[in-house]
Amino acid sequence: MTRRQLLQTEETQTGKTRTAENQTEDVIAQPENGGTAHARAAEPEVAAAHTVELTAAEPGTAVMQAADVSATATPAAAEKPSAAAQPAETPPAKRKSGGDPEEPVLRVSDLSAAYRKNRVLEDVNFSVGRGTLTCIVGPNGAGKSTLLKVMLDLHPRLSGTVSFFGTTYGKVKSRIGYVPQRGAVDWDFPADALDVVLMGLYGQIGWLKWPRRRHRELALAAMEKMGIEHLAKRQISQLSGGQQQRVFLARALVQDADLYFLDEPLAGVDAATEWAIMETLRALKERGKTVLVVHHDLQTVREYFDHVLLLNRTVIAHGPTEETFTRDNIARTYGGALRWLEAGVV
């Protein structure tokens, strides 16, 4: 099915459920009993907490404001406005990336976290620069996935601070994309692949509003980049592991974030999917985006990533891959020698 056919099918289905009032551009009224399914789909934060732990852009809530207009101006003032009454020149808007290019995109200081009484992260300190492709590696139980969740406020911290673009996470949610582990997703959630990708656009769509044609076009374009456009209407539980991973990466892509967190995106996928994912991440880096990836395959670290962070409850080493990914640092991280290091690491 082509993209045009998918859009026509989607619009036909949407039109059947909309009232005449729904079709205006600025005012969308949800029917009292007919909007339940779409309201459910329009709650990415709820879906994230209950099913996939997605941390998408914070949906914008429609706020209606009324401006009081004073009618007390004198006729003279109306005929000859003063210079002070002239509208001031609007300063140029700041770029989305904002800030000093040398300022770290992400800075973590003295971060600690625990599950119940067991500490899993202790005094974690590091910073990540703009336009880098960094992998986080370490043994099982080292706290890699927990580190992502703590930074994204999905798990409480015991101490420490995390700043994104020089401010707090809550102020820049729309600039951060997150792809969780596939095992953390409820694949029986009643949504097709296109619905999942559209979740990355709810910051633009808004609460309790229907996705419009332009939103579907963006979502389908992201799916096309990942080679899964033909799966748009397939229920997510019917997809293979590699296809599911591509769907969630497309959801992150359509958000057009500046900083991406991916939790083991290459785990359990075939070679073709692994290649497609890495090509996508490299393209993001070339566009000045910053990417952090929890990774498990030490033999591909040098090939895939320009920076590496070795973690075992605390940061063992962090820096450019060529300088940091050494036999000594890996031995310190994993607590012993690894046989393959004789052939793979100097």
CSV table of C-alpha atoms in Angstrom, one decimal:
chain,number,residue,atom,x,y,z
A,1,MET,CA,0.0,0.0,0.0
A,2,THR,CA,1.5,3.4,-1.0
A,3,ARG,CA,1.8,6.4,1.3
A,4,ARG,CA,-1.0,8.2,-0.5
A,5,GLN,CA,-3.3,5.2,-0.1
A,6,LEU,CA,-2.5,5.0,3.6
A,7,LEU,CA,-3.3,8.6,4.1
A,8,GLN,CA,-6.6,8.3,2.2
A,9,THR,CA,-7.6,5.3,4.2
A,10,GLU,CA,-6.6,7.0,7.5
A,11,GLU,CA,-8.6,10.1,6.5
A,12,THR,CA,-11.6,8.1,5.5
A,13,GLN,CA,-11.7,6.3,8.8
A,14,THR,CA,-11.1,9.5,10.7
A,15,GLY,CA,-13.9,11.3,8.8
A,16,LYS,CA,-16.5,8.7,9.8
A,17,THR,CA,-15.9,9.4,13.5
A,18,ARG,CA,-15.7,13.1,13.3
A,19,THR,CA,-18.6,15.6,13.5
A,20,ALA,CA,-18.9,18.6,11.3
A,21,GLU,CA,-17.5,20.7,14.2
A,22,ASN,CA,-14.3,18.6,14.2
A,23,GLN,CA,-13.3,19.7,10.7
A,24,THR,CA,-12.4,23.3,11.5
A,25,GLU,CA,-8.7,24.0,11.8
A,26,ASP,CA,-8.7,25.7,15.2
A,27,VAL,CA,-11.5,24.2,17.2
A,28,ILE,CA,-11.8,20.4,17.7
A,29,ALA,CA,-14.6,19.2,19.9
A,30,GLN,CA,-14.4,15.6,21.1
A,31,PRO,CA,-17.8,13.7,21.0
A,32,GLU,CA,-19.0,12.7,24.4
A,33,ASN,CA,-18.9,9.0,23.8
A,34,GLY,CA,-17.0,8.6,20.6
A,35,GLY,CA,-13.5,10.0,21.6
A,36,THR,CA,-12.5,7.3,24.1
A,37,ALA,CA,-10.2,5.3,21.8
A,38,HIS,CA,-8.5,8.5,20.5
A,39,ALA,CA,-8.2,10.0,24.0
A,40,ARG,CA,-6.5,6.8,25.1
A,41,ALA,CA,-4.1,7.1,22.1
A,42,ALA,CA,-3.4,10.7,23.0
A,43,GLU,CA,-2.0,10.0,26.4
A,44,PRO,CA,1.7,9.3,25.7
A,45,GLU,CA,2.8,9.9,29.3
A,46,VAL,CA,0.2,7.3,30.6
A,47,ALA,CA,1.2,4.9,27.9
A,48,ALA,CA,4.8,5.4,28.8
A,49,ALA,CA,4.3,4.7,32.5
A,50,HIS,CA,2.1,1.7,32.0
A,51,THR,CA,3.4,0.0,28.9
A,52,VAL,CA,6.5,1.2,27.1
A,53,GLU,CA,8.1,3.8,29.5
A,54,LEU,CA,8.2,6.1,26.6
A,55,THR,CA,9.5,9.6,27.3
A,56,ALA,CA,8.1,11.5,24.3
A,57,ALA,CA,7.8,15.3,23.9
A,58,GLU,CA,5.6,16.8,26.6
A,59,PRO,CA,2.2,17.2,24.9
A,60,GLY,CA,1.1,20.8,24.7
A,61,THR,CA,-2.2,21.6,26.4
A,62,ALA,CA,-4.5,23.9,24.6
A,63,VAL,CA,-4.9,27.1,26.6
A,64,MET,CA,-7.4,29.7,25.6
A,65,GLN,CA,-6.6,33.2,26.7
A,66,ALA,CA,-8.8,36.3,26.4
A,67,ALA,CA,-7.1,39.7,26.0
A,68,ASP,CA,-8.9,42.7,27.5
A,69,VAL,CA,-8.9,45.5,25.0
A,70,SER,CA,-9.3,49.0,26.4
A,71,ALA,CA,-11.6,51.3,24.6
A,72,THR,CA,-10.6,54.5,26.5
A,73,ALA,CA,-8.2,56.0,23.9
A,74,THR,CA,-9.0,59.6,23.1
A,75,PRO,CA,-9.8,60.6,19.5
A,76,ALA,CA,-6.7,62.6,19.3
A,77,ALA,CA,-4.6,59.7,20.3
A,78,ALA,CA,-6.4,57.6,17.7
A,79,GLU,CA,-5.7,60.1,14.9
A,80,LYS,CA,-2.0,60.7,15.8
A,81,PRO,CA,-0.3,57.9,17.5
A,82,SER,CA,2.8,58.8,19.4
A,83,ALA,CA,6.3,57.3,18.7
A,84,ALA,CA,6.1,55.5,22.0
A,85,ALA,CA,3.0,53.7,20.8
A,86,GLN,CA,4.7,52.3,17.8
A,87,PRO,CA,5.3,48.5,18.2
A,88,ALA,CA,8.8,47.7,19.2
A,89,GLU,CA,10.9,45.6,16.9
A,90,THR,CA,10.7,42.0,17.8
A,91,PRO,CA,14.1,40.5,18.6
A,92,PRO,CA,15.1,37.5,16.6
A,93,ALA,CA,14.0,34.2,18.1
A,94,LYS,CA,16.7,32.0,19.6
A,95,ARG,CA,17.7,28.9,17.7
A,96,LYS,CA,16.2,25.7,19.0
A,97,SER,CA,19.6,24.3,19.8
A,98,GLY,CA,20.4,27.5,21.8
A,99,GLY,CA,23.2,28.1,24.1
A,100,ASP,CA,27.0,28.0,23.8
A,101,PRO,CA,28.1,25.4,21.2
A,102,GLU,CA,30.8,24.4,23.7
A,103,GLU,CA,28.3,23.9,26.5
A,104,PRO,CA,27.7,20.1,27.1
A,105,VAL,CA,24.4,18.9,25.9
A,106,LEU,CA,24.2,16.6,29.0
A,107,ARG,CA,25.9,17.0,32.3
A,108,VAL,CA,25.6,14.5,35.2
A,109,SER,CA,27.1,15.3,38.6
A,110,ASP,CA,27.4,13.1,41.7
A,111,LEU,CA,24.4,10.9,40.6
A,112,SER,CA,23.4,8.0,42.8
A,113,ALA,CA,20.3,5.7,42.7
A,114,ALA,CA,19.1,2.5,44.3
A,115,TYR,CA,16.4,-0.2,44.1
A,116,ARG,CA,15.1,-0.5,47.6
A,117,LYS,CA,18.2,-0.6,49.7
A,118,ASN,CA,20.6,-1.8,47.0
A,119,ARG,CA,22.6,1.0,45.4
A,120,VAL,CA,22.9,0.5,41.6
A,121,LEU,CA,24.6,3.8,40.8
A,122,GLU,CA,27.2,5.6,42.9
A,123,ASP,CA,28.7,9.1,42.3
A,124,VAL,CA,28.3,9.1,38.6
A,125,ASN,CA,29.9,12.0,36.9
A,126,PHE,CA,30.2,12.7,33.1
A,127,SER,CA,29.3,15.2,30.4
A,128,VAL,CA,28.4,14.7,26.7
A,129,GLY,CA,29.2,17.1,24.0
A,130,ARG,CA,27.0,18.1,21.0
A,131,GLY,CA,27.0,16.0,17.9
A,132,THR,CA,28.5,12.9,19.4
A,133,LEU,CA,27.6,9.2,19.1
A,134,THR,CA,28.3,7.6,22.5
A,135,CYS,CA,27.8,4.0,23.7
A,136,ILE,CA,27.4,3.0,27.3
A,137,VAL,CA,28.9,-0.4,28.0
A,138,GLY,CA,29.3,-2.5,31.2
A,139,PRO,CA,28.6,-5.9,32.7
A,140,ASN,CA,25.1,-7.1,33.5
A,141,GLY,CA,23.8,-5.3,36.6
A,142,ALA,CA,26.2,-2.3,36.1
A,143,GLY,CA,23.3,0.1,36.0
A,144,LYS,CA,23.3,1.1,32.3
A,145,SER,CA,19.5,1.0,31.8
A,146,THR,CA,18.9,2.5,35.2
A,147,LEU,CA,21.2,5.4,34.4
A,148,LEU,CA,19.0,6.3,31.4
A,149,LYS,CA,15.8,6.1,33.5
A,150,VAL,CA,17.2,8.2,36.3
A,151,MET,CA,18.4,10.9,33.9
A,152,LEU,CA,14.9,10.9,32.3
A,153,ASP,CA,13.1,11.0,35.7
A,154,LEU,CA,11.7,7.5,35.2
A,155,HIS,CA,13.4,6.3,38.3
A,156,PRO,CA,14.1,8.3,41.5
A,157,ARG,CA,17.6,9.4,42.3
A,158,LEU,CA,19.2,9.4,45.8
A,159,SER,CA,21.4,12.4,45.1
A,160,GLY,CA,23.1,14.3,42.3
A,161,THR,CA,22.0,16.6,39.5
A,162,VAL,CA,21.3,16.1,35.8
A,163,SER,CA,21.2,19.1,33.3
A,164,PHE,CA,20.1,19.1,29.7
A,165,PHE,CA,21.2,22.0,27.5
A,166,GLY,CA,22.0,23.9,30.7
A,167,THR,CA,18.6,23.4,32.3
A,168,THR,CA,16.3,20.8,33.9
A,169,TYR,CA,14.7,17.9,32.0
A,170,GLY,CA,11.2,19.2,32.5
A,171,LYS,CA,11.9,22.3,30.6
A,172,VAL,CA,13.3,20.6,27.5
A,173,LYS,CA,11.3,17.3,27.2
A,174,SER,CA,10.4,18.1,23.6
A,175,ARG,CA,14.1,18.1,22.7
A,176,ILE,CA,14.8,14.6,24.1
A,177,GLY,CA,13.8,11.3,22.5
A,178,TYR,CA,13.9,7.9,24.3
A,179,VAL,CA,13.8,4.4,22.9
A,180,PRO,CA,13.3,1.8,25.7
A,181,GLN,CA,14.3,-1.8,25.6
A,182,ARG,CA,11.8,-4.0,23.7
A,183,GLY,CA,11.3,-6.1,26.8
A,184,ALA,CA,9.8,-3.1,28.6
A,185,VAL,CA,7.0,-2.7,26.1
A,186,ASP,CA,3.5,-4.1,26.3
A,187,TRP,CA,3.2,-5.4,22.7
A,188,ASP,CA,-0.5,-6.2,23.3
A,189,PHE,CA,-1.3,-2.6,23.6
A,190,PRO,CA,-4.1,-1.9,21.0
A,191,ALA,CA,-2.2,0.2,18.5
A,192,ASP,CA,-0.9,-0.2,15.0
A,193,ALA,CA,2.6,0.8,13.9
A,194,LEU,CA,1.5,4.2,12.6
A,195,ASP,CA,-0.2,5.0,15.9
A,196,VAL,CA,3.0,4.3,17.8
A,197,VAL,CA,5.0,6.5,15.5
A,198,LEU,CA,2.4,9.3,15.8
A,199,MET,CA,3.1,9.3,19.6
A,200,GLY,CA,6.3,11.1,18.8
A,201,LEU,CA,4.2,14.0,17.6
A,202,TYR,CA,1.8,14.6,20.4
A,203,GLY,CA,3.8,17.6,21.5
A,204,GLN,CA,2.6,19.2,18.2
A,205,ILE,CA,-0.8,17.6,18.0
A,206,GLY,CA,-1.9,18.4,21.6
A,207,TRP,CA,-4.2,16.7,24.1
A,208,LEU,CA,-7.5,15.1,22.8
A,209,LYS,CA,-6.9,16.3,19.3
A,210,TRP,CA,-6.9,14.3,16.1
A,211,PRO,CA,-3.7,13.9,14.1
A,212,ARG,CA,-4.0,15.8,10.9
A,213,ARG,CA,-2.8,14.9,7.4
A,214,ARG,CA,0.5,16.7,7.9
A,215,HIS,CA,1.1,14.7,11.1
A,216,ARG,CA,0.5,11.4,9.3
A,217,GLU,CA,2.7,12.5,6.4
A,218,LEU,CA,5.6,13.1,8.9
A,219,ALA,CA,5.0,9.8,10.6
A,220,LEU,CA,4.9,7.9,7.3
A,221,ALA,CA,8.1,9.6,6.1
A,222,ALA,CA,9.9,8.5,9.3
A,223,MET,CA,8.6,4.9,8.7
A,224,GLU,CA,9.8,5.1,5.2
A,225,LYS,CA,13.3,6.0,6.4
A,226,MET,CA,13.3,2.9,8.5
A,227,GLY,CA,11.9,0.8,5.7
A,228,ILE,CA,8.6,-0.1,7.4
A,229,GLU,CA,6.1,2.1,5.6
A,230,HIS,CA,4.3,-1.0,4.4
A,231,LEU,CA,3.7,-2.0,8.0
A,232,ALA,CA,1.8,1.2,9.0
A,233,LYS,CA,-1.5,-0.5,9.7
A,234,ARG,CA,0.0,-3.7,11.2
A,235,GLN,CA,-0.8,-4.2,14.9
A,236,ILE,CA,2.5,-3.9,16.9
A,237,SER,CA,2.2,-7.4,18.4
A,238,GLN,CA,2.3,-8.9,14.9
A,239,LEU,CA,5.7,-7.4,14.1
A,240,SER,CA,9.0,-9.2,14.4
A,241,GLY,CA,11.6,-8.0,16.9
A,242,GLY,CA,13.5,-6.1,14.3
A,243,GLN,CA,10.4,-4.5,12.9
A,244,GLN,CA,9.3,-3.4,16.4
A,245,GLN,CA,12.6,-1.8,17.1
A,246,ARG,CA,12.4,0.1,13.8
A,247,VAL,CA,8.9,1.3,14.7
A,248,PHE,CA,10.2,2.8,18.0
A,249,LEU,CA,13.2,4.3,16.3
A,250,ALA,CA,10.8,5.9,13.8
A,251,ARG,CA,8.8,7.3,16.7
A,252,ALA,CA,11.9,8.9,18.0
A,253,LEU,CA,12.9,10.3,14.6
A,254,VAL,CA,9.6,11.9,13.9
A,255,GLN,CA,9.9,13.9,17.2
A,256,ASP,CA,13.0,15.6,15.7
A,257,ALA,CA,14.8,15.8,19.1
A,258,ASP,CA,18.3,17.1,19.7
A,259,LEU,CA,19.3,14.4,22.2
A,260,TYR,CA,18.4,10.7,21.9
A,261,PHE,CA,18.6,7.9,24.4
A,262,LEU,CA,18.4,4.3,23.1
A,263,ASP,CA,18.4,1.3,25.5
A,264,GLU,CA,20.0,-1.6,23.6
A,265,PRO,CA,18.5,-0.9,20.2
A,266,LEU,CA,20.7,-3.6,18.6
A,267,ALA,CA,19.8,-6.4,20.9
A,268,GLY,CA,18.1,-9.4,19.2
A,269,VAL,CA,17.9,-7.8,15.7
A,270,ASP,CA,19.1,-9.3,12.5
A,271,ALA,CA,22.1,-8.0,10.6
A,272,ALA,CA,20.0,-5.9,8.1
A,273,THR,CA,18.1,-4.2,11.0
A,274,GLU,CA,21.4,-3.5,12.9
A,275,TRP,CA,22.9,-1.9,9.8
A,276,ALA,CA,19.8,0.2,9.2
A,277,ILE,CA,19.7,1.4,12.8
A,278,MET,CA,23.4,2.4,12.8
A,279,GLU,CA,23.0,4.2,9.5
A,280,THR,CA,20.2,6.2,11.0
A,281,LEU,CA,22.2,7.0,14.1
A,282,ARG,CA,25.2,8.1,12.0
A,283,ALA,CA,22.9,10.4,10.0
A,284,LEU,CA,21.6,12.0,13.2
A,285,LYS,CA,25.1,12.6,14.3
A,286,GLU,CA,25.9,14.3,11.0
A,287,ARG,CA,23.0,16.6,11.5
A,288,GLY,CA,24.4,17.7,14.8
A,289,LYS,CA,22.2,15.6,17.0
A,290,THR,CA,23.6,13.8,20.1
A,291,VAL,CA,23.0,10.1,20.7
A,292,LEU,CA,23.6,7.9,23.7
A,293,VAL,CA,23.2,4.2,23.2
A,294,VAL,CA,23.3,1.4,25.8
A,295,HIS,CA,25.3,-1.3,24.0
A,296,HIS,CA,26.2,-4.9,24.7
A,297,ASP,CA,28.5,-6.0,21.9
A,298,LEU,CA,32.1,-5.0,22.7
A,299,GLN,CA,33.4,-6.1,19.4
A,300,THR,CA,31.5,-3.4,17.5
A,301,VAL,CA,32.3,-0.5,19.8
A,302,ARG,CA,35.2,0.8,17.8
A,303,GLU,CA,33.3,0.5,14.5
A,304,TYR,CA,30.1,2.1,15.6
A,305,PHE,CA,30.8,4.8,18.1
A,306,ASP,CA,33.1,7.8,18.4
A,307,HIS,CA,32.8,8.0,22.2
A,308,VAL,CA,32.4,5.3,24.9
A,309,LEU,CA,31.4,5.4,28.6
A,310,LEU,CA,32.4,2.4,30.6
A,311,LEU,CA,30.1,1.9,33.6
A,312,ASN,CA,30.0,-0.4,36.5
A,313,ARG,CA,27.8,1.3,39.1
A,314,THR,CA,30.1,4.3,38.6
A,315,VAL,CA,32.0,5.7,35.6
A,316,ILE,CA,35.2,3.8,35.1
A,317,ALA,CA,36.3,5.7,32.0
A,318,HIS,CA,34.7,8.1,29.5
A,319,GLY,CA,36.1,9.7,26.3
A,320,PRO,CA,36.9,9.3,22.7
A,321,THR,CA,36.7,5.6,21.7
A,322,GLU,CA,40.3,5.4,20.4
A,323,GLU,CA,41.7,6.7,23.6
A,324,THR,CA,39.3,5.2,26.2
A,325,PHE,CA,38.3,1.8,24.9
A,326,THR,CA,41.5,0.0,26.1
A,327,ARG,CA,42.2,-3.4,27.5
A,328,ASP,CA,43.0,-1.9,31.0
A,329,ASN,CA,39.8,0.1,31.1
A,330,ILE,CA,37.7,-2.9,30.0
A,331,ALA,CA,39.3,-5.2,32.5
A,332,ARG,CA,38.6,-2.6,35.3
A,333,THR,CA,35.0,-2.4,34.1
A,334,TYR,CA,34.3,-6.1,33.8
A,335,GLY,CA,36.4,-7.2,36.7
A,336,GLY,CA,38.7,-9.5,34.8
A,337,ALA,CA,40.4,-10.4,31.5
A,338,LEU,CA,38.3,-11.2,28.4
A,339,ARG,CA,39.7,-13.7,25.9
A,340,TRP,CA,38.6,-11.8,22.8
A,341,LEU,CA,40.5,-8.8,23.9
A,342,GLU,CA,43.7,-10.3,22.6
A,343,ALA,CA,42.4,-9.9,19.1
A,344,GLY,CA,40.0,-6.9,19.4
A,345,VAL,CA,41.6,-4.3,21.7
A,346,VAL,CA,45.1,-2.9,22.2
